[in-house]
Each structure stands twice: as structure tokens, then as C-alpha cells.
């Protein structure tokens, strides 16, 4: 048995939450290793919907340990609210089944203010951030001025650290003509919530090392997707962390050998939220149809997602750069009844045909998709739980995807419900 990392193979919103939840019945521990509460993972279990942002998707499974690793930036106010919301739905959360790394950077109210002020100042050059302070919090981490959860146990250290942090951010806010923040106010707010958050805080790397020695099975959960990666995504329209499977090790405190297999999650079409290039985006009837059928609205922001045909070029690139061993294909049922489907297999850039997305911002905006045409199917796939029950043309569509992305589809999701899942190959197995 091998530990598994689950990553998005597109621009996020691929359905990682459901897949992690479904796989978590096999795992002993589920670890979230990057991002913040800009992530949105929706689970549907027996008709009940659970929306998660910071908590690992395995938290709704009883008997599992959920971990928030050091690579995550934590808004403690949001986290406590999220925990309370799940408790109201009957999910038991306590320090017995939730552990948060003591060295997680903290997202403060000033981070969100800076994030929103910068985005507003960009005008037409907006990146499309959630405005929740994720980027500024990661900046503080890199600049070595971050407040970390462990600092809440050392009040004498915390106060001067806040002063130093605010020297930078208040200067930025004054430059934008925005309201500044007071260190004493934030200090008191942090001290007030410390008793509620600190019982969950501990030494994650040690817990994971002990689990490794005991032969426990670990499932690592990423947020966002490969195309939002700070290095390999559509820069600058990306998130502020590495979304790749390789970051699962650094973001949770384990060695790279702890990573066994990588499962990429991919929709049967393509969506993205916010600004940035989108070669296969459809601005007409097809885009509207996909958005309506797929209920394509951001879990966190509520923003309408841009929709288009499946871009195999981008998924193939994610497979190569992310070390993806197999794909979980989601939302195939959204394509039911469509007479004709398209898959982008290459791009045209000027007078050249290329099989990758270039790094340059102008080049990314200029590429034009070259499509394969596939015949659709009439029989519904929604709710199917057997590979043998899939329509012939749906199978052909999946096989063509496998050829173009150069990776097998090993799991298929046919609805948001937990059990509407078809497993072709065990990602944990040898």
C-alpha cells in the first residue's frame, strides 16, 4: 500500500473534495498541505452538503485523523467558524481527530485588507484573488515576519512581532489611502481566541513520522490546481503557493519518499474562476450550458466560473510537471445528451502548432485551440457505479482523453454524491 497525494490537474474546482472524502475510507490520516481558506471543497453525503475551506475533506469520516500541515496559511477566526458550522451538521471535531501544525502562518485581518486594496488598485489588470489575504500571508512567511500559531503561546514575543509586521502593511495601506491597523487590537483579538485554537495545535511532522513507522496510510490533499501553481501555472494569474504534489512533503513535514502515488483530479470539461488565459473558453451557448448544468459557481466566492471544452494540452502538462500517475475524471454526467464534444489536443500560436502552454503572458493569451471532435451519447451517466454501464461513446471519450493526456483514468465520478463513483484501479495499491 502506498500513500497518495490528490492534486487538481486544471485551475482548481475539479472535485477534489469528493474524491478525497471517497478515498479517505481507506486512509488513516488525511493531510491538507497548502493554500488557505481560498480553497472550496464541497462534499455531498446522503443528500447533505458540506462546504470546507481549511479543514481536510476527510474530516467528515469518523475514526480518521485530519491534519492541517505547515504549508497552509490559517485564518483562525475562519477555522473556528468552519468547525462550528460542521458541528451544527453533526460532525464531531475535537483535538482527537484534528491536528494543526504549530508552525502554520496566521492570516490576520490586515492581510485581507492589503489583498483587497492591491486588487482594487490593479483596475483592468486584476488577478482575480479571493481577497482573503492568502498572498500577503505567504509574503510575510517568505519575508520572515509572519505570525505563526506557536506565537500564540508566547505573548511576550507576539506583541513586538505584530508591531514589526504592521510597519510593512500599514505603510502599504496608507499608500492606497486605506485604513490602517493597530497592533494592540490584533494582539488582544489573538489572545482572546488562543484558548479555542491552541488545543488543536501540535507537532505535525513528528505525528506523521510516527504514523509512517506504524505503517499508517496517509492521504495528502492539495488545494486549487496545477494551473494555479506559483511556478508552473498561468503566472501571474495564479495562487501564492505551490499546488504540486511535490509540495505535499515540504508542506506537511515528511520526506519525499513518503509520497507514494499522485492522483490528479480533472473535470470532463474545463473551468476557471477569475482572470487569466483560458484557451478553450466558450463565450456562447456551450459555455452557458456547461455552467448551468455543472452549477459552476465558486464554493468560496460564489463567482460564476468560466467554462469551455476539455483542454488536454493543459492536463497533459499538469501530468508531466506534477508527476501524476492517474486521473480521477469528474462531472462526466454534465456532458450527457450533448451531440458533439470537443477536446483540445494542441494549440496554434502564429504559424506554429505547439503541444504545450508557453510561459509568456502574451503568448498564453494568443494561443488558439486545435480540437478533436468526439460523438456524444444519449444514455445518462449520472449516478452510474459500474464501468460496464457506461455508454459506448462515453467510453470512447474517456479513452481519447487518456491518449491525449498520456495518463490513465483510474476513477470516475458520476455525481456529487459520495458513492456515485467508479473505481478502475486502486490508487493505494501496488
Short mmCIF file of C-alpha atoms in Angstrom, two decimals:
data_model
loop_
_atom_site.label_atom_id
_atom_site.label_comp_id
_atom_site.label_asym_id
_atom_site.label_seq_id
_atom_site.Cartn_x
_atom_site.Cartn_y
_atom_site.Cartn_z
CA UNK A 1 0.00 0.00 0.00
CA UNK A 2 1.22 3.48 -0.87
CA UNK A 3 0.43 6.96 0.43
CA UNK A 4 -1.47 9.06 -2.11
CA UNK A 5 -1.40 12.77 -2.96
CA UNK A 6 -4.56 14.20 -4.53
CA UNK A 7 -3.99 17.29 -6.69
CA UNK A 8 -6.01 19.34 -9.12
CA UNK A 9 -4.97 18.94 -12.76
CA UNK A 10 -6.69 22.11 -14.02
CA UNK A 11 -7.48 25.53 -12.46
CA UNK A 12 -9.00 24.10 -9.31
CA UNK A 13 -12.68 23.31 -8.68
CA UNK A 14 -12.19 19.84 -10.18
CA UNK A 15 -13.97 17.98 -7.38
CA UNK A 16 -11.02 17.16 -5.13
CA UNK A 17 -13.17 17.31 -2.02
CA UNK A 18 -15.44 14.47 -3.07
CA UNK A 19 -12.54 12.32 -4.26
CA UNK A 20 -10.55 12.84 -1.05
CA UNK A 21 -13.64 12.07 1.01
CA UNK A 22 -14.31 8.92 -1.03
CA UNK A 23 -10.70 7.73 -0.75
CA UNK A 24 -10.44 8.60 2.93
CA UNK A 25 -12.27 5.43 3.98
CA UNK A 26 -9.02 3.63 3.11
CA UNK A 27 -6.67 6.13 4.77
CA UNK A 28 -5.79 6.54 8.43
CA UNK A 29 -4.76 10.19 8.13
CA UNK A 30 -5.79 12.99 5.74
CA UNK A 31 -3.37 15.92 5.45
CA UNK A 32 -4.03 19.31 3.88
CA UNK A 33 -0.63 20.73 2.90
CA UNK A 34 -1.02 24.15 1.18
CA UNK A 35 -3.33 27.06 0.48
CA UNK A 36 -5.73 28.73 2.84
CA UNK A 37 -9.44 29.42 3.13
CA UNK A 38 -9.44 30.50 -0.50
CA UNK A 39 -9.98 26.80 -1.25
CA UNK A 40 -13.50 25.44 -1.53
CA UNK A 41 -14.23 21.73 -1.30
CA UNK A 42 -17.87 20.62 -1.43
CA UNK A 43 -19.00 17.19 -0.24
CA UNK A 44 -22.46 15.66 -0.68
CA UNK A 45 -23.17 12.70 1.60
CA UNK A 46 -26.66 11.20 1.73
CA UNK A 47 -28.06 14.43 0.34
CA UNK A 48 -26.35 16.62 2.96
CA UNK A 49 -23.90 19.21 1.63
CA UNK A 50 -20.71 20.09 3.48
CA UNK A 51 -18.58 23.05 2.37
CA UNK A 52 -14.97 23.06 3.52
CA UNK A 53 -12.23 25.65 3.06
CA UNK A 54 -9.48 24.91 5.59
CA UNK A 55 -10.45 21.56 7.06
CA UNK A 56 -9.28 18.45 5.19
CA UNK A 57 -12.06 16.68 3.31
CA UNK A 58 -11.56 13.56 5.41
CA UNK A 59 -12.89 15.35 8.50
CA UNK A 60 -16.44 14.09 7.91
CA UNK A 61 -15.26 10.47 8.21
CA UNK A 62 -15.34 9.05 11.71
CA UNK A 63 -12.19 7.40 13.02
CA UNK A 64 -9.82 9.41 10.80
CA UNK A 65 -7.18 11.92 11.87
CA UNK A 66 -7.31 15.17 9.90
CA UNK A 67 -4.18 17.32 9.78
CA UNK A 68 -3.54 20.87 8.62
CA UNK A 69 0.12 20.98 7.66
CA UNK A 70 2.68 23.75 7.98
CA UNK A 71 2.31 24.69 4.30
CA UNK A 72 -1.21 26.01 4.96
CA UNK A 73 -1.84 29.63 5.96
CA UNK A 74 -4.54 29.64 8.65
CA UNK A 75 -7.16 32.26 9.36
CA UNK A 76 -8.02 31.22 12.94
CA UNK A 77 -11.30 33.13 13.00
CA UNK A 78 -12.48 31.38 9.84
CA UNK A 79 -11.26 28.00 11.07
CA UNK A 80 -13.23 28.20 14.30
CA UNK A 81 -16.31 29.28 12.36
CA UNK A 82 -15.88 26.35 9.95
CA UNK A 83 -15.52 23.90 12.83
CA UNK A 84 -18.66 25.28 14.47
CA UNK A 85 -20.61 25.01 11.20
CA UNK A 86 -19.71 21.34 10.79
CA UNK A 87 -20.58 20.58 14.39
CA UNK A 88 -24.04 22.00 13.75
CA UNK A 89 -24.39 19.38 10.99
CA UNK A 90 -23.46 16.60 13.36
CA UNK A 91 -19.75 16.26 12.53
CA UNK A 92 -17.68 15.61 15.65
CA UNK A 93 -14.47 17.67 15.66
CA UNK A 94 -12.05 17.71 18.58
CA UNK A 95 -8.28 17.59 19.23
CA UNK A 96 -8.67 13.81 18.98
CA UNK A 97 -9.37 13.95 15.24
CA UNK A 98 -7.94 17.34 14.17
CA UNK A 99 -4.29 18.40 14.48
CA UNK A 100 -2.85 21.69 13.20
CA UNK A 101 0.86 22.30 12.70
CA UNK A 102 2.30 24.69 15.27
CA UNK A 103 4.36 26.41 12.57
CA UNK A 104 1.41 27.34 10.33
CA UNK A 105 1.48 31.06 9.44
CA UNK A 106 -1.56 33.01 10.61
CA UNK A 107 -3.74 35.10 8.31
CA UNK A 108 -4.61 38.36 10.08
CA UNK A 109 -7.33 40.92 9.21
CA UNK A 110 -4.62 43.22 7.81
CA UNK A 111 -3.72 40.61 5.19
CA UNK A 112 -7.21 40.66 3.70
CA UNK A 113 -7.23 44.46 3.70
CA UNK A 114 -3.91 44.61 1.82
CA UNK A 115 -5.09 41.92 -0.61
CA UNK A 116 -8.29 43.80 -1.46
CA UNK A 117 -6.56 47.19 -1.70
CA UNK A 118 -3.99 45.86 -4.15
CA UNK A 119 -6.61 44.14 -6.27
CA UNK A 120 -8.72 47.28 -6.45
CA UNK A 121 -5.67 49.32 -7.48
CA UNK A 122 -4.91 46.95 -10.37
CA UNK A 123 -8.03 48.01 -12.24
CA UNK A 124 -8.20 46.13 -15.54
CA UNK A 125 -5.10 44.13 -14.54
CA UNK A 126 -6.88 42.35 -11.69
CA UNK A 127 -5.58 38.85 -10.94
CA UNK A 128 -8.89 37.65 -9.52
CA UNK A 129 -7.86 36.87 -5.94
CA UNK A 130 -10.47 35.95 -3.33
CA UNK A 131 -9.39 38.94 -1.26
CA UNK A 132 -8.93 36.74 1.80
CA UNK A 133 -5.30 37.63 2.47
CA UNK A 134 -3.68 34.43 1.25
CA UNK A 135 -0.99 36.12 -0.85
CA UNK A 136 0.05 38.71 1.76
CA UNK A 137 0.24 35.96 4.41
CA UNK A 138 2.60 33.91 2.23
CA UNK A 139 4.61 37.08 1.55
CA UNK A 140 5.10 37.51 5.31
CA UNK A 141 6.24 33.91 5.57
CA UNK A 142 8.87 34.45 2.88
CA UNK A 143 9.88 37.80 4.37
CA UNK A 144 10.31 36.15 7.82
CA UNK A 145 7.83 38.39 9.57
CA UNK A 146 4.86 36.00 9.75
CA UNK A 147 2.92 35.36 12.93
CA UNK A 148 2.68 31.59 13.43
CA UNK A 149 0.29 29.62 15.59
CA UNK A 150 3.09 28.76 18.01
CA UNK A 151 3.48 32.51 18.66
CA UNK A 152 0.11 32.49 20.43
CA UNK A 153 1.78 30.55 23.25
CA UNK A 154 4.43 33.28 23.67
CA UNK A 155 2.62 36.59 24.28
CA UNK A 156 5.83 38.50 25.06
CA UNK A 157 7.19 37.59 21.62
CA UNK A 158 3.88 38.06 19.80
CA UNK A 159 3.40 41.74 20.59
CA UNK A 160 6.68 43.04 19.06
CA UNK A 161 6.25 40.68 16.10
CA UNK A 162 2.90 42.28 15.36
CA UNK A 163 4.45 45.74 15.53
CA UNK A 164 7.10 44.73 13.01
CA UNK A 165 4.59 43.09 10.68
CA UNK A 166 2.33 46.15 10.71
CA UNK A 167 5.19 48.52 9.89
CA UNK A 168 5.15 46.99 6.41
CA UNK A 169 1.42 46.51 5.89
CA UNK A 170 0.28 49.83 7.30
CA UNK A 171 2.72 51.62 5.01
CA UNK A 172 1.17 49.78 2.05
CA UNK A 173 -2.37 50.59 3.20
CA UNK A 174 -1.51 54.28 3.68
CA UNK A 175 -0.15 54.30 0.15
CA UNK A 176 -3.53 53.12 -1.11
CA UNK A 177 -5.39 55.59 1.12
CA UNK A 178 -6.88 52.71 3.10
CA UNK A 179 -7.48 52.34 6.84
CA UNK A 180 -4.52 51.05 8.88
CA UNK A 181 -4.45 48.52 11.74
CA UNK A 182 -3.48 48.74 15.40
CA UNK A 183 -1.10 46.15 16.85
CA UNK A 184 -2.70 46.16 20.32
CA UNK A 185 -6.16 45.49 18.89
CA UNK A 186 -4.96 42.49 16.85
CA UNK A 187 -2.93 41.25 19.82
CA UNK A 188 -5.98 41.26 22.07
CA UNK A 189 -8.10 39.53 19.43
CA UNK A 190 -5.49 36.79 19.04
CA UNK A 191 -5.18 36.31 22.77
CA UNK A 192 -8.95 36.03 23.03
CA UNK A 193 -9.16 33.19 20.50
CA UNK A 194 -5.99 31.39 21.60
CA UNK A 195 -7.75 29.15 24.18
CA UNK A 196 -10.11 27.90 21.46
CA UNK A 197 -7.49 27.21 18.78
CA UNK A 198 -4.42 26.05 20.72
CA UNK A 199 -5.84 22.68 21.84
CA UNK A 200 -5.68 21.61 18.18
CA UNK A 201 -2.09 22.79 17.69
CA UNK A 202 0.83 20.39 17.87
CA UNK A 203 3.91 18.88 16.24
CA UNK A 204 2.65 17.55 12.92
CA UNK A 205 5.93 16.31 11.45
CA UNK A 206 6.51 14.08 14.47
CA UNK A 207 2.98 12.68 14.34
CA UNK A 208 3.40 11.85 10.66
CA UNK A 209 6.80 10.25 11.23
CA UNK A 210 5.33 8.02 13.92
CA UNK A 211 2.45 7.15 11.60
CA UNK A 212 4.93 6.21 8.89
CA UNK A 213 6.78 3.90 11.25
CA UNK A 214 3.48 2.28 12.24
CA UNK A 215 2.57 1.65 8.61
CA UNK A 216 -0.41 4.02 8.66
CA UNK A 217 -1.86 5.04 5.31
CA UNK A 218 -1.70 8.79 4.60
CA UNK A 219 -3.78 10.75 2.09
CA UNK A 220 -2.41 14.18 1.19
CA UNK A 221 -4.94 16.75 -0.04
CA UNK A 222 -3.96 19.69 -2.20
CA UNK A 223 -5.96 22.85 -2.84
CA UNK A 224 -6.50 24.78 -6.09
CA UNK A 225 -4.93 23.14 -9.17
CA UNK A 226 -1.72 22.69 -11.16
CA UNK A 227 -2.51 25.62 -13.46
CA UNK A 228 -2.66 27.92 -10.42
CA UNK A 229 0.78 26.84 -9.19
CA UNK A 230 3.09 29.77 -8.42
CA UNK A 231 5.82 28.29 -10.67
CA UNK A 232 4.04 26.16 -13.26
CA UNK A 233 0.67 27.89 -13.55
CA UNK A 234 -0.61 30.72 -15.75
CA UNK A 235 1.51 33.33 -13.96
CA UNK A 236 0.67 35.96 -12.71
CA UNK A 237 -2.91 34.68 -12.62
CA UNK A 238 -2.04 32.05 -10.03
CA UNK A 239 -2.27 31.37 -6.31
CA UNK A 240 0.53 32.14 -3.85
CA UNK A 241 1.71 28.61 -3.08
CA UNK A 242 2.93 25.51 -4.86
CA UNK A 243 -0.09 23.36 -5.69
CA UNK A 244 2.02 20.45 -6.98
CA UNK A 245 2.28 17.04 -5.36
CA UNK A 246 5.96 17.66 -4.65
CA UNK A 247 4.91 20.28 -2.11
CA UNK A 248 2.99 17.70 -0.08
CA UNK A 249 6.25 16.67 1.56
CA UNK A 250 7.52 20.16 2.43
CA UNK A 251 4.02 21.37 3.34
CA UNK A 252 3.45 18.66 5.91
CA UNK A 253 6.91 17.83 7.23
CA UNK A 254 7.60 14.44 5.68
CA UNK A 255 10.36 13.29 3.37
CA UNK A 256 9.70 12.92 -0.37
CA UNK A 257 9.81 9.12 -0.05
CA UNK A 258 6.58 9.31 1.92
CA UNK A 259 4.83 10.25 -1.31
CA UNK A 260 3.76 7.04 -2.99
CA UNK A 261 1.34 7.89 -5.79
CA UNK A 262 -0.15 11.04 -7.26
CA UNK A 263 -3.81 11.16 -8.29
CA UNK A 264 -4.81 14.11 -10.44
CA UNK A 265 -8.41 15.33 -10.49
CA UNK A 266 -9.79 16.55 -13.80
CA UNK A 267 -13.25 17.61 -14.94
CA UNK A 268 -14.61 16.21 -18.20
CA UNK A 269 -14.57 19.83 -19.40
CA UNK A 270 -12.66 22.93 -18.23
CA UNK A 271 -13.49 25.79 -15.89
CA UNK A 272 -11.65 28.59 -14.15
CA UNK A 273 -12.54 31.41 -11.75
CA UNK A 274 -11.11 34.89 -12.08
CA UNK A 275 -8.90 36.47 -14.69
CA UNK A 276 -6.22 34.90 -16.87
CA UNK A 277 -5.81 32.91 -20.08
CA UNK A 278 -8.32 30.18 -20.93
CA UNK A 279 -7.71 28.84 -24.47
CA UNK A 280 -10.84 26.66 -24.69
CA UNK A 281 -13.26 29.06 -23.01
CA UNK A 282 -16.65 29.18 -24.75
CA UNK A 283 -18.42 32.53 -24.59
CA UNK A 284 -21.59 31.25 -26.21
CA UNK A 285 -24.26 28.62 -25.75
CA UNK A 286 -21.92 25.75 -24.83
CA UNK A 287 -20.22 27.73 -22.07
CA UNK A 288 -23.58 28.73 -20.62
CA UNK A 289 -24.88 25.17 -20.85
CA UNK A 290 -21.86 23.72 -19.04
CA UNK A 291 -22.08 26.39 -16.36
CA UNK A 292 -25.79 25.83 -15.78
CA UNK A 293 -25.67 22.04 -15.76
CA UNK A 294 -22.50 21.89 -13.71
CA UNK A 295 -23.65 24.56 -11.23
CA UNK A 296 -20.37 26.30 -11.83
CA UNK A 297 -20.16 28.86 -9.08
CA UNK A 298 -17.18 29.22 -6.73
CA UNK A 299 -17.66 27.46 -3.38
CA UNK A 300 -15.80 30.24 -1.55
CA UNK A 301 -16.59 33.37 -3.56
CA UNK A 302 -19.85 32.47 -5.30
CA UNK A 303 -18.37 33.85 -8.51
CA UNK A 304 -19.58 32.38 -11.78
CA UNK A 305 -16.94 30.11 -13.32
CA UNK A 306 -15.81 30.48 -16.90
CA UNK A 307 -16.49 27.27 -18.85
CA UNK A 308 -15.23 25.56 -22.00
CA UNK A 309 -14.21 22.30 -23.61
CA UNK A 310 -11.66 19.96 -22.07
CA UNK A 311 -8.11 21.18 -22.67
CA UNK A 312 -5.96 18.04 -22.90
CA UNK A 313 -2.84 20.13 -23.54
CA UNK A 314 -3.05 21.70 -20.10
CA UNK A 315 -3.93 18.45 -18.34
CA UNK A 316 -1.06 16.65 -20.09
CA UNK A 317 1.29 19.41 -18.95
CA UNK A 318 -0.01 19.02 -15.39
CA UNK A 319 0.58 15.28 -15.61
CA UNK A 320 4.20 15.83 -16.65
CA UNK A 321 5.11 18.64 -14.26
CA UNK A 322 3.18 17.17 -11.34
CA UNK A 323 4.19 13.51 -11.60
CA UNK A 324 0.56 12.42 -11.87
CA UNK A 325 0.17 8.64 -12.08
CA UNK A 326 -3.55 8.52 -12.84
CA UNK A 327 -6.61 10.71 -13.22
CA UNK A 328 -9.94 10.85 -11.41
CA UNK A 329 -12.35 12.20 -14.02
CA UNK A 330 -15.30 14.13 -12.60
CA UNK A 331 -18.57 15.58 -13.91
CA UNK A 332 -18.82 13.29 -16.93
CA UNK A 333 -22.60 13.36 -16.43
CA UNK A 334 -22.69 17.09 -17.27
CA UNK A 335 -21.95 16.13 -20.89
CA UNK A 336 -24.90 13.71 -21.13
CA UNK A 337 -27.07 14.32 -24.19
CA UNK A 338 -24.68 16.67 -25.97
CA UNK A 339 -24.49 15.52 -29.61
CA UNK A 340 -20.89 16.59 -30.15
CA UNK A 341 -17.93 17.08 -27.82
CA UNK A 342 -14.55 18.69 -28.35
CA UNK A 343 -11.14 18.04 -26.81
CA UNK A 344 -8.24 20.44 -27.35
CA UNK A 345 -5.22 18.37 -28.44
CA UNK A 346 -2.79 21.17 -29.45
CA UNK A 347 -2.50 24.93 -29.93
CA UNK A 348 -1.85 27.19 -32.85
CA UNK A 349 0.47 30.09 -31.99
CA UNK A 350 1.03 32.29 -35.03
CA UNK A 351 2.17 29.96 -37.79
CA UNK A 352 3.26 27.20 -35.40
CA UNK A 353 1.46 24.24 -33.86
CA UNK A 354 2.61 23.58 -30.29
CA UNK A 355 1.71 20.89 -27.74
CA UNK A 356 2.26 22.90 -24.54
CA UNK A 357 1.21 26.17 -22.93
CA UNK A 358 4.06 28.70 -23.21
CA UNK A 359 5.17 30.62 -20.13
CA UNK A 360 4.90 34.12 -21.58
CA UNK A 361 1.77 36.08 -20.67
CA UNK A 362 1.17 37.40 -24.19
CA UNK A 363 1.80 34.00 -25.75
CA UNK A 364 -0.63 32.35 -23.34
CA UNK A 365 -3.31 34.83 -24.30
CA UNK A 366 -2.64 34.31 -28.02
CA UNK A 367 -2.78 30.51 -28.34
CA UNK A 368 -5.73 29.08 -30.26
CA UNK A 369 -7.07 25.58 -29.57
CA UNK A 370 -6.96 22.78 -32.13
CA UNK A 371 -9.80 20.36 -31.42
CA UNK A 372 -10.60 16.70 -31.82
CA UNK A 373 -14.32 16.10 -32.35
CA UNK A 374 -15.99 13.27 -30.41
CA UNK A 375 -19.51 11.91 -30.76
CA UNK A 376 -21.70 12.38 -27.70
CA UNK A 377 -24.08 9.92 -26.00
CA UNK A 378 -27.80 9.91 -25.18
CA UNK A 379 -27.89 7.48 -22.25
CA UNK A 380 -27.47 9.25 -18.89
CA UNK A 381 -24.33 8.54 -16.87
CA UNK A 382 -25.42 10.34 -13.71
CA UNK A 383 -25.31 8.04 -10.70
CA UNK A 384 -23.75 5.08 -12.50
CA UNK A 385 -21.47 2.92 -10.35
CA UNK A 386 -20.22 0.37 -12.88
CA UNK A 387 -17.80 0.81 -15.76
CA UNK A 388 -19.83 -1.72 -17.78
CA UNK A 389 -22.93 0.51 -17.63
CA UNK A 390 -21.28 3.49 -19.35
CA UNK A 391 -22.47 4.33 -22.88
CA UNK A 392 -20.08 3.23 -25.63
CA UNK A 393 -19.39 6.80 -26.75
CA UNK A 394 -18.67 7.86 -23.17
CA UNK A 395 -16.06 5.11 -23.01
CA UNK A 396 -14.59 6.31 -26.32
CA UNK A 397 -14.44 9.86 -24.95
CA UNK A 398 -12.59 8.67 -21.85
CA UNK A 399 -10.16 6.57 -23.90
CA UNK A 400 -9.38 9.55 -26.14
CA UNK A 401 -8.71 11.68 -23.06
CA UNK A 402 -6.28 9.04 -21.78
CA UNK A 403 -4.43 9.03 -25.10
CA UNK A 404 -4.11 12.81 -25.20
CA UNK A 405 -3.10 13.39 -21.56
CA UNK A 406 -0.81 10.32 -21.51
CA UNK A 407 -2.23 9.05 -18.23
CA UNK A 408 -4.93 6.52 -17.32
CA UNK A 409 -8.34 7.42 -15.93
CA UNK A 410 -8.45 5.23 -12.83
CA UNK A 411 -11.50 6.68 -11.10
CA UNK A 412 -14.73 8.19 -12.43
CA UNK A 413 -17.20 10.39 -10.55
CA UNK A 414 -20.76 10.37 -11.91
CA UNK A 415 -22.45 12.75 -9.45
CA UNK A 416 -21.61 14.84 -6.36
CA UNK A 417 -22.83 12.00 -4.10
CA UNK A 418 -20.07 10.11 -2.28
CA UNK A 419 -20.97 6.62 -3.55
CA UNK A 420 -21.60 7.57 -7.20
CA UNK A 421 -18.02 6.66 -8.05
CA UNK A 422 -16.47 4.04 -10.33
CA UNK A 423 -13.02 2.74 -9.39
CA UNK A 424 -10.98 1.11 -12.15
CA UNK A 425 -7.64 0.91 -10.33
CA UNK A 426 -6.76 1.28 -6.66
CA UNK A 427 -4.52 4.37 -6.23
CA UNK A 428 -3.27 2.99 -2.90
CA UNK A 429 -2.42 -0.47 -4.22
CA UNK A 430 0.81 -1.90 -5.58
#
